[in-house]
Amino acid sequence: MQAAVAAGLLGAGSVYLGAMEYVAQMLQEGLQKYGADCDRKEVAKRILGEREERGLQMPGFGHPIHRPVDPRTPKLFALAEELGFAGDHMAIMKEIHEQFSTKKGKQITLNVAGAIGAVLSDMGLHYSVVKSFAVAARAVGLIAHIVEEIESGRKDCMAQKLYDFVEENTLYTNRIPDEVK
C-alpha cells in the first residue's frame, strides 16, 4: 500500500498541488509589500498589476469542470468566516477575483486551491508549508482509491498492476555492482 501511495504522490507536483502554495505566497508577499500603505482593493490591484507586468499567471483561478463557480470555494470561505479565520488574505483574494474577472470581461472561476491558499494564510501559516496540506489530502485520497479497488475484488486494480510490473521488470541478484563497492 505504501508503495502505491508513494507512487501516486510522486506524480503530484507544482501543477496540481502547487497552486495553493503559489496563492499563499502571492497574498502574503503582496500584503507585506503593499498592505501597510494601501486598502485591500489597492493591494489587489497592485498584485494583479505586478503579476501582469512580470508575465506571471494568476494562481488559484480556473477549473475544467467547476465553471463559473467552484462550489467548494464559497463553502470554504463561509466556514472560515464562521470559525473566525477570515482575514486580510481572504478579503484580498476575493478582491483579486473581482478585479481579475472584470479585466477578463467574464466571471473567472476562483478555485478551491485559491480559497485554501487564502484561508491558510489567514490562519497564520507560512506559504512554504501550505502545499503539505494538499499532499496529506492526496495521500488520504490515494488510500481510499486503493481500498476501493481491493474491496471490489478486481484483479486489475492499479496497486496490483504496479506491484506486478515491478516484480516482472526487476532483476534481483546477490552480486554487488563494482561501482557500488
mmCIF file of C-alpha atoms in Angstrom:
data_model
loop_
_atom_site.group_PDB
_atom_site.id
_atom_site.type_symbol
_atom_site.label_atom_id
_atom_site.label_comp_id
_atom_site.label_asym_id
_atom_site.label_seq_id
_atom_site.Cartn_x
_atom_site.Cartn_y
_atom_site.Cartn_z
ATOM 1 C CA MET A 1 0.000 0.000 0.000
ATOM 2 C CA GLN A 2 2.715 2.498 0.941
ATOM 3 C CA ALA A 3 4.486 1.998 -2.394
ATOM 4 C CA ALA A 4 1.289 2.710 -4.312
ATOM 5 C CA VAL A 5 0.616 5.839 -2.230
ATOM 6 C CA ALA A 6 4.224 6.972 -2.665
ATOM 7 C CA ALA A 7 3.987 6.465 -6.425
ATOM 8 C CA GLY A 8 0.785 8.486 -6.524
ATOM 9 C CA LEU A 9 2.369 11.305 -4.526
ATOM 10 C CA LEU A 10 5.376 11.402 -6.839
ATOM 11 C CA GLY A 11 3.028 12.384 -9.650
ATOM 12 C CA ALA A 12 1.674 15.310 -7.668
ATOM 13 C CA GLY A 13 3.794 18.339 -8.336
ATOM 14 C CA SER A 14 3.501 22.044 -8.806
ATOM 15 C CA VAL A 15 0.558 21.957 -11.215
ATOM 16 C CA TYR A 16 -1.950 20.040 -9.110
ATOM 17 C CA LEU A 17 -0.674 20.742 -5.636
ATOM 18 C CA GLY A 18 1.368 23.886 -6.104
ATOM 19 C CA ALA A 19 -1.425 26.366 -6.776
ATOM 20 C CA MET A 20 -2.448 26.820 -3.153
ATOM 21 C CA GLU A 21 1.187 27.455 -2.178
ATOM 22 C CA TYR A 22 1.583 29.962 -5.015
ATOM 23 C CA VAL A 23 -1.617 31.733 -3.952
ATOM 24 C CA ALA A 24 -0.463 31.896 -0.342
ATOM 25 C CA GLN A 25 2.926 33.261 -1.418
ATOM 26 C CA MET A 26 1.328 35.836 -3.713
ATOM 27 C CA LEU A 27 -1.042 37.033 -0.970
ATOM 28 C CA GLN A 28 1.465 37.010 1.874
ATOM 29 C CA GLU A 29 4.164 38.812 -0.095
ATOM 30 C CA GLY A 30 1.640 41.244 -1.597
ATOM 31 C CA LEU A 31 0.165 42.096 1.792
ATOM 32 C CA GLN A 32 3.645 42.530 3.271
ATOM 33 C CA LYS A 33 4.775 44.697 0.356
ATOM 34 C CA TYR A 34 1.649 46.866 -0.096
ATOM 35 C CA GLY A 35 -0.570 46.285 2.938
ATOM 36 C CA ALA A 36 0.742 48.995 5.223
ATOM 37 C CA ASP A 37 0.164 51.735 2.654
ATOM 38 C CA CYS A 38 -2.983 50.548 0.857
ATOM 39 C CA ASP A 39 -6.518 49.326 1.367
ATOM 40 C CA ARG A 40 -7.487 45.828 0.200
ATOM 41 C CA LYS A 41 -8.692 46.992 -3.216
ATOM 42 C CA GLU A 42 -5.407 48.738 -3.881
ATOM 43 C CA VAL A 43 -3.369 45.757 -2.648
ATOM 44 C CA ALA A 44 -5.304 43.520 -5.049
ATOM 45 C CA LYS A 45 -4.801 45.992 -7.894
ATOM 46 C CA ARG A 46 -1.065 46.157 -7.259
ATOM 47 C CA ILE A 47 -0.718 42.366 -7.025
ATOM 48 C CA LEU A 48 -2.571 41.953 -10.325
ATOM 49 C CA GLY A 49 -0.515 44.685 -11.973
ATOM 50 C CA GLU A 50 2.777 43.286 -10.747
ATOM 51 C CA ARG A 51 1.961 39.767 -11.969
ATOM 52 C CA GLU A 52 0.845 41.081 -15.351
ATOM 53 C CA GLU A 53 3.985 43.213 -15.662
ATOM 54 C CA ARG A 54 6.164 40.193 -14.877
ATOM 55 C CA GLY A 55 4.168 37.913 -17.222
ATOM 56 C CA LEU A 56 3.099 35.579 -14.415
ATOM 57 C CA GLN A 57 -0.106 33.563 -14.406
ATOM 58 C CA MET A 58 -2.688 34.053 -11.698
ATOM 59 C CA PRO A 59 -2.665 31.004 -9.427
ATOM 60 C CA GLY A 60 -5.948 29.838 -7.939
ATOM 61 C CA PHE A 61 -8.108 30.544 -10.950
ATOM 62 C CA GLY A 62 -9.829 28.291 -13.458
ATOM 63 C CA HIS A 63 -11.222 24.769 -13.311
ATOM 64 C CA PRO A 64 -12.071 22.286 -16.067
ATOM 65 C CA ILE A 65 -15.410 21.288 -14.510
ATOM 66 C CA HIS A 66 -16.497 23.913 -11.977
ATOM 67 C CA ARG A 67 -17.445 26.975 -14.034
ATOM 68 C CA PRO A 68 -18.131 29.746 -13.387
ATOM 69 C CA VAL A 69 -18.175 28.906 -9.646
ATOM 70 C CA ASP A 70 -16.221 26.207 -7.846
ATOM 71 C CA PRO A 71 -18.842 25.190 -5.243
ATOM 72 C CA ARG A 72 -16.145 24.364 -2.704
ATOM 73 C CA THR A 73 -14.841 27.943 -2.626
ATOM 74 C CA PRO A 74 -17.876 29.761 -1.126
ATOM 75 C CA LYS A 75 -18.349 26.906 1.355
ATOM 76 C CA LEU A 76 -14.732 27.137 2.482
ATOM 77 C CA PHE A 77 -14.942 30.922 2.776
ATOM 78 C CA ALA A 78 -18.169 30.641 4.799
ATOM 79 C CA LEU A 79 -16.581 28.095 7.125
ATOM 80 C CA ALA A 80 -13.523 30.338 7.584
ATOM 81 C CA GLU A 81 -15.855 33.236 8.482
ATOM 82 C CA GLU A 82 -17.820 31.087 10.923
ATOM 83 C CA LEU A 83 -14.639 29.881 12.658
ATOM 84 C CA GLY A 84 -13.022 33.302 12.815
ATOM 85 C CA PHE A 85 -10.285 32.717 10.261
ATOM 86 C CA ALA A 86 -11.436 35.185 7.618
ATOM 87 C CA GLY A 87 -8.923 37.990 7.391
ATOM 88 C CA ASP A 88 -6.971 40.212 5.051
ATOM 89 C CA HIS A 89 -5.692 37.422 2.801
ATOM 90 C CA MET A 90 -9.182 36.113 2.098
ATOM 91 C CA ALA A 91 -10.513 39.621 1.527
ATOM 92 C CA ILE A 92 -7.683 40.423 -0.870
ATOM 93 C CA MET A 93 -8.203 37.157 -2.747
ATOM 94 C CA LYS A 94 -11.898 37.979 -3.173
ATOM 95 C CA GLU A 95 -10.948 41.436 -4.439
ATOM 96 C CA ILE A 96 -8.362 39.974 -6.823
ATOM 97 C CA HIS A 97 -11.086 37.648 -8.112
ATOM 98 C CA GLU A 98 -13.451 40.556 -8.716
ATOM 99 C CA GLN A 99 -10.823 42.698 -10.456
ATOM 100 C CA PHE A 100 -9.437 39.775 -12.485
ATOM 101 C CA SER A 101 -12.928 38.819 -13.704
ATOM 102 C CA THR A 102 -13.682 42.450 -14.600
ATOM 103 C CA LYS A 103 -10.426 42.702 -16.519
ATOM 104 C CA LYS A 104 -11.208 39.490 -18.446
ATOM 105 C CA GLY A 105 -14.784 40.605 -19.118
ATOM 106 C CA LYS A 106 -16.285 37.425 -17.707
ATOM 107 C CA GLN A 107 -16.612 35.508 -14.465
ATOM 108 C CA ILE A 108 -13.347 33.614 -13.905
ATOM 109 C CA THR A 109 -13.557 30.663 -11.522
ATOM 110 C CA LEU A 110 -11.848 31.197 -8.194
ATOM 111 C CA ASN A 111 -10.976 27.592 -7.490
ATOM 112 C CA VAL A 112 -10.621 25.798 -4.182
ATOM 113 C CA ALA A 113 -6.814 25.980 -4.332
ATOM 114 C CA GLY A 114 -7.113 29.766 -4.361
ATOM 115 C CA ALA A 115 -9.504 29.662 -1.432
ATOM 116 C CA ILE A 116 -7.304 27.286 0.568
ATOM 117 C CA GLY A 117 -4.211 29.427 -0.019
ATOM 118 C CA ALA A 118 -6.073 32.478 1.283
ATOM 119 C CA VAL A 119 -7.626 30.762 4.302
ATOM 120 C CA LEU A 120 -4.422 29.020 5.403
ATOM 121 C CA SER A 121 -2.643 32.368 5.092
ATOM 122 C CA ASP A 122 -5.252 33.934 7.373
ATOM 123 C CA MET A 123 -4.634 31.060 9.789
ATOM 124 C CA GLY A 124 -1.044 32.266 10.052
ATOM 125 C CA LEU A 125 0.675 29.503 8.094
ATOM 126 C CA HIS A 126 3.736 30.448 6.070
ATOM 127 C CA TYR A 127 3.280 29.800 2.363
ATOM 128 C CA SER A 128 6.133 27.278 2.355
ATOM 129 C CA VAL A 129 4.059 24.750 4.341
ATOM 130 C CA VAL A 130 0.716 25.244 2.598
ATOM 131 C CA LYS A 131 1.392 22.547 -0.021
ATOM 132 C CA SER A 132 1.834 19.966 2.750
ATOM 133 C CA PHE A 133 -1.925 20.100 3.355
ATOM 134 C CA ALA A 134 -2.520 19.181 -0.278
ATOM 135 C CA VAL A 135 -0.003 16.341 -0.064
ATOM 136 C CA ALA A 136 -1.683 14.970 3.068
ATOM 137 C CA ALA A 137 -5.123 15.167 1.459
ATOM 138 C CA ARG A 138 -3.826 13.498 -1.708
ATOM 139 C CA ALA A 139 -2.324 10.652 0.361
ATOM 140 C CA VAL A 140 -5.674 10.001 2.050
ATOM 141 C CA GLY A 141 -7.437 10.094 -1.332
ATOM 142 C CA LEU A 142 -4.984 7.594 -2.806
ATOM 143 C CA ILE A 143 -5.533 5.236 0.122
ATOM 144 C CA ALA A 144 -9.278 5.455 -0.468
ATOM 145 C CA HIS A 145 -8.813 4.525 -4.138
ATOM 146 C CA ILE A 146 -6.615 1.561 -3.263
ATOM 147 C CA VAL A 147 -9.039 0.313 -0.600
ATOM 148 C CA GLU A 148 -11.902 0.639 -3.076
ATOM 149 C CA GLU A 149 -10.011 -1.449 -5.631
ATOM 150 C CA ILE A 150 -9.109 -4.096 -3.056
ATOM 151 C CA GLU A 151 -12.654 -4.302 -1.674
ATOM 152 C CA SER A 152 -14.161 -4.559 -5.140
ATOM 153 C CA GLY A 153 -12.103 -7.719 -5.664
ATOM 154 C CA ARG A 154 -10.980 -6.609 -9.088
ATOM 155 C CA LYS A 155 -7.903 -8.414 -10.315
ATOM 156 C CA ASP A 156 -6.942 -5.431 -12.432
ATOM 157 C CA CYS A 157 -6.536 -2.940 -9.579
ATOM 158 C CA MET A 158 -3.818 -0.327 -10.060
ATOM 159 C CA ALA A 159 -1.907 -1.278 -6.910
ATOM 160 C CA GLN A 160 -1.634 -4.874 -8.118
ATOM 161 C CA LYS A 161 -0.636 -3.758 -11.612
ATOM 162 C CA LEU A 162 2.161 -1.610 -10.181
ATOM 163 C CA TYR A 163 3.367 -4.437 -7.972
ATOM 164 C CA ASP A 164 3.303 -6.940 -10.850
ATOM 165 C CA PHE A 165 5.152 -4.549 -13.154
ATOM 166 C CA VAL A 166 7.942 -4.006 -10.645
ATOM 167 C CA GLU A 167 8.236 -7.719 -9.939
ATOM 168 C CA GLU A 168 8.363 -8.621 -13.632
ATOM 169 C CA ASN A 169 10.908 -5.941 -14.501
ATOM 170 C CA THR A 170 13.319 -6.110 -11.595
ATOM 171 C CA LEU A 171 16.449 -8.189 -11.803
ATOM 172 C CA TYR A 172 17.337 -9.427 -8.341
ATOM 173 C CA THR A 173 20.911 -10.504 -7.770
ATOM 174 C CA ASN A 174 23.242 -11.194 -4.873
ATOM 175 C CA ARG A 175 26.156 -9.646 -6.762
ATOM 176 C CA ILE A 176 27.121 -6.132 -5.674
ATOM 177 C CA PRO A 177 27.959 -3.998 -8.715
ATOM 178 C CA ASP A 178 31.587 -2.863 -8.916
ATOM 179 C CA GLU A 179 30.602 0.824 -8.920
ATOM 180 C CA VAL A 180 28.901 0.371 -5.510
ATOM 181 C CA LYS A 181 31.893 -1.356 -3.846
#
